[in-house]
Structure formats: structure tokens, C-alpha cells
């Protein structure tokens, strides 16, 4: 639901603008993708000098071996596992669909959710009829005073218009769940897309306006009227964009935390009638809430006042239809992809319907489907191996804190307190979510989607005023990703990422520490990155640093921000060092921790190479295996349009720069590959936080 609130810091952009991406293991029909081993000699370009360009050395052949499939914006390890596991989930949903299980069971819901999504003949035949009740509500809007009810109705279906109301852990009292209200309502990825003046941005805006007009035409508007309405919608969204918070600002918890009484918030946006809106959202009654972006709401009020009702109705219609485009006749689905896929990310073809319906089932019924997934694909030994590595990395952090020379003993005590309080969550939740109140029908693709979204909204809102559930997960089990949540102070590794190449039981310890060890270290370091370090052991936003230590810490993170700002993301576009600071700090710290843990493991004695993979790895040293494993986490092949979007919106640096940024800061790398001081991968000046 959230656009980009600092709820949690995750490992990778993977394939969507949020953090999610699914994964699994082999299944019928998965021929296009096979697991990439932890040690992938075929991806390497051994003609390259590792001291000049380590990414080229480790991943130089990857793009040739893995051309980007026509239906993807990029291809990397995450995408490979995502595709591979989407096929695994496909097997599970097909089986559920064929079972015709008893109504009300999870199996029936999974099967019907998937098969109704797949039934494009039925969807085409019904046309926009399933949207008609909502369209009628919008058409009936005759006064702006009636907006609160209409906006609440659409927001309950997760149609992102004007604002976003949900729940969150209180930043300053992590034991409680509070209401929060946030900016929303932009069709482009974030505010600067409306404001940049370069040629590419201007062009994209033209394409967006054309897209809005096309959707209105599909809804039955005359071409001339649609074009005029689209421009006015763009004006409205531009006004909202100007008052919206930007991606860098939204990383700072202090800037997205403003507790207000409902009454005083309501006064900032009278046109919304906040008390009525909150009630119509189905929220428990509240007296106060976090106003995430306080400057946005007076501007929202003014924008609505300044906009005529016809434009407001057109704005609501277009976002309603776009939001459900996949459950509408083909032309809507194609129009949506044409802009959001083809234009925005440069992807030529849309993904096959079955893949998208599998992903939709994961999104709608994630813990029901996830339960089937872990039963079949996640074994206790995978959990045990991960847990052992997590404990090793946590021990490494303890050692690192002891040994760093810039932090005072006083702050070190607090840092270790926080470290000891980190909760480790591996694979899947101990208690599964209950879907009994969610109704899924065999022949109602759009209704199923609406009900699943409302179910999710209710789930979030029902938390308000209740104790925090620390067992809860923000990602579904098959997700190829991981995250740290500062309010929970926990690290989370879904089952979906605990597979090759990230964890490969046939590879050496050194390779696995470079792969999954670096991932574990990355998440743990998020608790101590430029923003995570503002939260204490209990998950409260509370400064536990001495002023001198804080200053030294900021100098060190500043070094990382400046360093990455020099890197070119794509064409003329540099990495945004401030936007990516948390992730870059986590990448650097994570590798440091994985290195310390590996050194301890190697000190226990080198195990005999038993698998064919381990025997082939023996041609290089364990230290080299470690850096190679890490670099090969990030072997990738991206479309330039996609890279541009990532560089402008995503807190992660582009994959290949995640390799460079880390190795240049580790003298251990230069030592492992015999690089001379001053070579590109062994600069004289480097940065280190953890
Ligand atoms: Zn991260």
C-alpha cells in the first residue's frame, strides 16, 4: 500500500517498484530458467583484470549468457530465481484450481483466484460491467462535499487517489500500532517525474498524458474530450506532486513522523472531512494519527478546490480503471502495459498471463499460497543452515563493534544492546494469516481482486490500537528478497531467497558467505545505517549516540554518499548518493561482517571439497571465492530505460555498482587479488562505516 515509507529496508528492487518478487524451485514448464550455481565460472570474463574492473571479471559474460527476455525490464540473479519460482507457484495454483476443493478452504480460494484471473474470455465478455457500480458512484458525484465517501470507497479498494490511510508502528513507541495518513494519487512513479525539465522527462510526461487519454477513451469518452480531460488531470497531479515529499526526504524517519490530533489534522484539509473519511474507511475510532507528509494536505485541499468536478471525476475514473486493468478487457490491460512497461521501463513484451496471475495470487493470498510453497520447497535443513550463518554474522557484528576505533565505549554498549535484541526471522511466519473472511468466487476476477484488497486494508486498519504482532511478516514466503524493519528491530529472510545462487549447498563456505552471508550482513547493517541507527534496541526512534560519536558516524556515512555520487548509473545520470546511502552502507557493512564470519569459519579448518562445484572452486583461494560469490549476487543485464527509472526512484544503487562500491572500500579485496594501491579497484582513499 505504501509508496516508499521507511517501514523497512530491503535488499533489492527485484522486479517491482516495491520490494516484492517471488521465487521457488523447479516445476513443470520452467525450462527457460535454471538455477545459477553459487560459483558460476561461465559468467566470468577471465580476460578482464579484477583489479581494474571486478564486475567485468566476475560477471563479464553474464549478459551474453542471459539476454534479457522480451517480457522483462532486466535480468539478474533475483529475476532468475523469481522466474524459476514463479513456475513453482504455477504448479501449486494449477493443482489447487484442478482440485475443485470445498468452498471456503484456502485451496478453493487459491484455485479460483488464479483461474478467474486466467479466464480472459469471460473477462472480455463482461467488458467494463464489473466496474459499473464504482463508475456510477463517480458519475453521481455532484458536490465536492461528497468526496470523502467516494474517496474512502476507492481507497478501500486500494485505488491510489489523493491520499493513503493505513496503520503503522509508532516510531516513538514501538509497542503500539497507530493510524497514519500519507500523500498519494500520482500516476507517475514519484514527484520529480512531474517537475524535471530535461527532454526525456518531458517526453515521458507527454506519453503519460496520452496514456490517460487512452484510458478515458476506453471508458467511452469521445477522443477530443478525453485529450482535454487528460491534460487537466495532469495539471491536478502536478499540483499534488509539487506538494509531495521526495524520495530522499522520505528516507528520514523524523521527516515522516508528525503526530497530530484528528481534529487538528482535519483542519488542514477541511474538504476531506477527515473524521468522516476515517470512519468510512472502516477504521477503529481514533483521536490522533501520524500525518506522514503534513505539507501535502493543505495543498491537496487547494488542488481539489481549484479543480472542476468534471476533472475530478475523470481523475478518479482513470485511476480506477488503471488500477484494475488486468481484470478488464484486453485493451485496458494492453494500454496499461504500453505505458508502465514499454514506455517507462523499455520492456517490449508483456509477461505471459499465467505469470501475472500467479503473482497476483501471491499478492492477494500470499500466506495461503506461501504455506503450500514452504511445505513443498523449504526444508528444515535449509532453515538450519541459514540460522547458523545468521548467528555467525551476528557474532561478527559483535566483534566488529568491539574492534572499531572511532566509537566510544559508551555508545558501543548501546550498539551491542541493539544487536543482541535483533530478532531473526527465517523462511516463513510461525503463525499463518487467516483468510476465512475473504470470499473468492470462481467467476469474478475483478470482484475477487477488490475483495482481496479490501481484506488487506481491513487487516491493516484492524491493528490500530492493538498490541504489535512481532511474528508478522511484510513479505510473502516465496519472495526473492530480504528486509530489516527498524521498528521491529528484526531481520527477515523469506524462503524464496534461500536458494541458489544466494545459498548453494553444493558450493564452498567461502562462496556462500559471499552470497547469502553478504545478504544477511546487509540486512543486519540496516539496523545501523544512516537511518536505522536512529532507532534503539526496542525499535523506538530515540538517539542512543553520544554527540561526538554521532558526528564521526556522519562523517563516515558522508564519505560513502560522496563516493557513490561519483558513479554513473546510466548515460548522463549519476547515482544519487543521498538516496542510496542506507543501502550502500548496508552493502559495505554487510560484506565486512560476512568477511569476519568467514575468517572465523576458516579458522575452524577447511572442509574437504566433496561436490564437483567445490572441486572446481578449489582453483582459486577461499578469499577470492568469497569476493567472487558476492560480485555474482549482482551479475545483471538491464534495459537503459529501467536503469534510468531505478536511478531516479530506488534507494538501491544499480547492481554492477553495488560490486564496485564495496570492493574499492575493502583492502582485503586488493590483498586477495594482488591489486596495487592506486589501481581502480584499490584506490588510495576509501570509506568505511562499519
Ligand atoms: Zn537493503
JSON list of N, CA and C and ligand atoms in Angstrom, two decimals, residues 8-12 481-484 519 522-523 526 529 582-584 586-587 651-652 658, ligand 1:
[
{"chain": "A", "resi": 8, "resn": "UNK", "atom": "N", "xyz": [10.54, -0.49, 6.11]},
{"chain": "A", "resi": 8, "resn": "UNK", "atom": "CA", "xyz": [11.63, -1.44, 6.20]},
{"chain": "A", "resi": 8, "resn": "UNK", "atom": "C", "xyz": [12.58, -1.23, 5.04]},
{"chain": "A", "resi": 9, "resn": "UNK", "atom": "N", "xyz": [13.79, -1.68, 5.23]},
{"chain": "A", "resi": 9, "resn": "UNK", "atom": "CA", "xyz": [14.81, -1.53, 4.21]},
{"chain": "A", "resi": 9, "resn": "UNK", "atom": "C", "xyz": [15.06, -2.90, 3.61]},
{"chain": "A", "resi": 10, "resn": "UNK", "atom": "N", "xyz": [14.91, -3.01, 2.30]},
{"chain": "A", "resi": 10, "resn": "UNK", "atom": "CA", "xyz": [15.02, -4.35, 1.73]},
{"chain": "A", "resi": 10, "resn": "UNK", "atom": "C", "xyz": [16.26, -4.46, 0.87]},
{"chain": "A", "resi": 11, "resn": "UNK", "atom": "N", "xyz": [16.46, -5.66, 0.39]},
{"chain": "A", "resi": 11, "resn": "UNK", "atom": "CA", "xyz": [17.72, -5.98, -0.26]},
{"chain": "A", "resi": 11, "resn": "UNK", "atom": "C", "xyz": [17.81, -5.48, -1.68]},
{"chain": "A", "resi": 12, "resn": "UNK", "atom": "N", "xyz": [16.70, -5.59, -2.40]},
{"chain": "A", "resi": 12, "resn": "UNK", "atom": "CA", "xyz": [16.81, -5.35, -3.83]},
{"chain": "A", "resi": 12, "resn": "UNK", "atom": "C", "xyz": [15.52, -4.80, -4.40]},
{"chain": "A", "resi": 481, "resn": "UNK", "atom": "N", "xyz": [13.86, -11.81, -1.79]},
{"chain": "A", "resi": 481, "resn": "UNK", "atom": "CA", "xyz": [14.28, -10.54, -1.21]},
{"chain": "A", "resi": 481, "resn": "UNK", "atom": "C", "xyz": [14.48, -10.77, 0.29]},
{"chain": "A", "resi": 482, "resn": "UNK", "atom": "N", "xyz": [14.84, -9.74, 1.00]},
{"chain": "A", "resi": 482, "resn": "UNK", "atom": "CA", "xyz": [15.01, -9.82, 2.44]},
{"chain": "A", "resi": 482, "resn": "UNK", "atom": "C", "xyz": [14.86, -8.41, 2.98]},
{"chain": "A", "resi": 483, "resn": "UNK", "atom": "N", "xyz": [14.59, -8.24, 4.28]},
{"chain": "A", "resi": 483, "resn": "UNK", "atom": "CA", "xyz": [14.47, -6.88, 4.80]},
{"chain": "A", "resi": 483, "resn": "UNK", "atom": "C", "xyz": [14.78, -6.79, 6.28]},
{"chain": "A", "resi": 484, "resn": "UNK", "atom": "N", "xyz": [15.10, -5.56, 6.69]},
{"chain": "A", "resi": 484, "resn": "UNK", "atom": "CA", "xyz": [15.24, -5.19, 8.10]},
{"chain": "A", "resi": 484, "resn": "UNK", "atom": "C", "xyz": [14.13, -4.20, 8.41]},
{"chain": "A", "resi": 519, "resn": "UNK", "atom": "N", "xyz": [24.20, -11.01, 2.15]},
{"chain": "A", "resi": 519, "resn": "UNK", "atom": "CA", "xyz": [22.78, -10.61, 2.24]},
{"chain": "A", "resi": 519, "resn": "UNK", "atom": "C", "xyz": [22.38, -10.47, 3.71]},
{"chain": "A", "resi": 522, "resn": "UNK", "atom": "N", "xyz": [24.04, -7.51, 5.14]},
{"chain": "A", "resi": 522, "resn": "UNK", "atom": "CA", "xyz": [23.38, -6.31, 4.61]},
{"chain": "A", "resi": 522, "resn": "UNK", "atom": "C", "xyz": [22.17, -5.95, 5.47]},
{"chain": "A", "resi": 523, "resn": "UNK", "atom": "N", "xyz": [21.31, -6.92, 5.71]},
{"chain": "A", "resi": 523, "resn": "UNK", "atom": "CA", "xyz": [20.09, -6.63, 6.50]},
{"chain": "A", "resi": 523, "resn": "UNK", "atom": "C", "xyz": [20.44, -6.23, 7.92]},
{"chain": "A", "resi": 526, "resn": "UNK", "atom": "N", "xyz": [21.54, -2.72, 8.16]},
{"chain": "A", "resi": 526, "resn": "UNK", "atom": "CA", "xyz": [20.47, -1.72, 8.06]},
{"chain": "A", "resi": 526, "resn": "UNK", "atom": "C", "xyz": [20.05, -1.19, 9.43]},
{"chain": "A", "resi": 529, "resn": "UNK", "atom": "N", "xyz": [22.51, 1.65, 9.75]},
{"chain": "A", "resi": 529, "resn": "UNK", "atom": "CA", "xyz": [22.84, 2.55, 8.63]},
{"chain": "A", "resi": 529, "resn": "UNK", "atom": "C", "xyz": [22.42, 3.98, 9.00]},
{"chain": "A", "resi": 582, "resn": "UNK", "atom": "N", "xyz": [21.66, 4.50, 2.64]},
{"chain": "A", "resi": 582, "resn": "UNK", "atom": "CA", "xyz": [21.36, 3.40, 3.56]},
{"chain": "A", "resi": 582, "resn": "UNK", "atom": "C", "xyz": [21.73, 2.06, 2.95]},
{"chain": "A", "resi": 583, "resn": "UNK", "atom": "N", "xyz": [21.38, 1.88, 1.69]},
{"chain": "A", "resi": 583, "resn": "UNK", "atom": "CA", "xyz": [21.66, 0.61, 1.01]},
{"chain": "A", "resi": 583, "resn": "UNK", "atom": "C", "xyz": [23.17, 0.42, 0.80]},
{"chain": "A", "resi": 584, "resn": "UNK", "atom": "N", "xyz": [23.84, 1.50, 0.44]},
{"chain": "A", "resi": 584, "resn": "UNK", "atom": "CA", "xyz": [25.28, 1.39, 0.22]},
{"chain": "A", "resi": 584, "resn": "UNK", "atom": "C", "xyz": [26.03, 1.11, 1.53]},
{"chain": "A", "resi": 586, "resn": "UNK", "atom": "N", "xyz": [24.72, -0.48, 4.01]},
{"chain": "A", "resi": 586, "resn": "UNK", "atom": "CA", "xyz": [24.39, -1.88, 4.32]},
{"chain": "A", "resi": 586, "resn": "UNK", "atom": "C", "xyz": [25.22, -2.84, 3.46]},
{"chain": "A", "resi": 587, "resn": "UNK", "atom": "N", "xyz": [25.42, -2.50, 2.18]},
{"chain": "A", "resi": 587, "resn": "UNK", "atom": "CA", "xyz": [26.26, -3.36, 1.33]},
{"chain": "A", "resi": 587, "resn": "UNK", "atom": "C", "xyz": [27.68, -3.45, 1.86]},
{"chain": "A", "resi": 651, "resn": "UNK", "atom": "N", "xyz": [16.14, 3.31, -3.75]},
{"chain": "A", "resi": 651, "resn": "UNK", "atom": "CA", "xyz": [17.25, 3.53, -2.81]},
{"chain": "A", "resi": 651, "resn": "UNK", "atom": "C", "xyz": [18.44, 2.59, -3.00]},
{"chain": "A", "resi": 652, "resn": "UNK", "atom": "N", "xyz": [18.35, 1.65, -3.95]},
{"chain": "A", "resi": 652, "resn": "UNK", "atom": "CA", "xyz": [19.50, 0.77, -4.21]},
{"chain": "A", "resi": 652, "resn": "UNK", "atom": "C", "xyz": [20.30, 1.28, -5.39]},
{"chain": "A", "resi": 658, "resn": "UNK", "atom": "N", "xyz": [27.00, -1.89, -7.12]},
{"chain": "A", "resi": 658, "resn": "UNK", "atom": "CA", "xyz": [27.00, -2.45, -5.77]},
{"chain": "A", "resi": 658, "resn": "UNK", "atom": "C", "xyz": [28.26, -3.30, -5.58]},
{"chain": "B", "resi": 1, "resn": "LIG", "atom": "ZN1", "xyz": [18.81, -3.04, 1.89]}
]
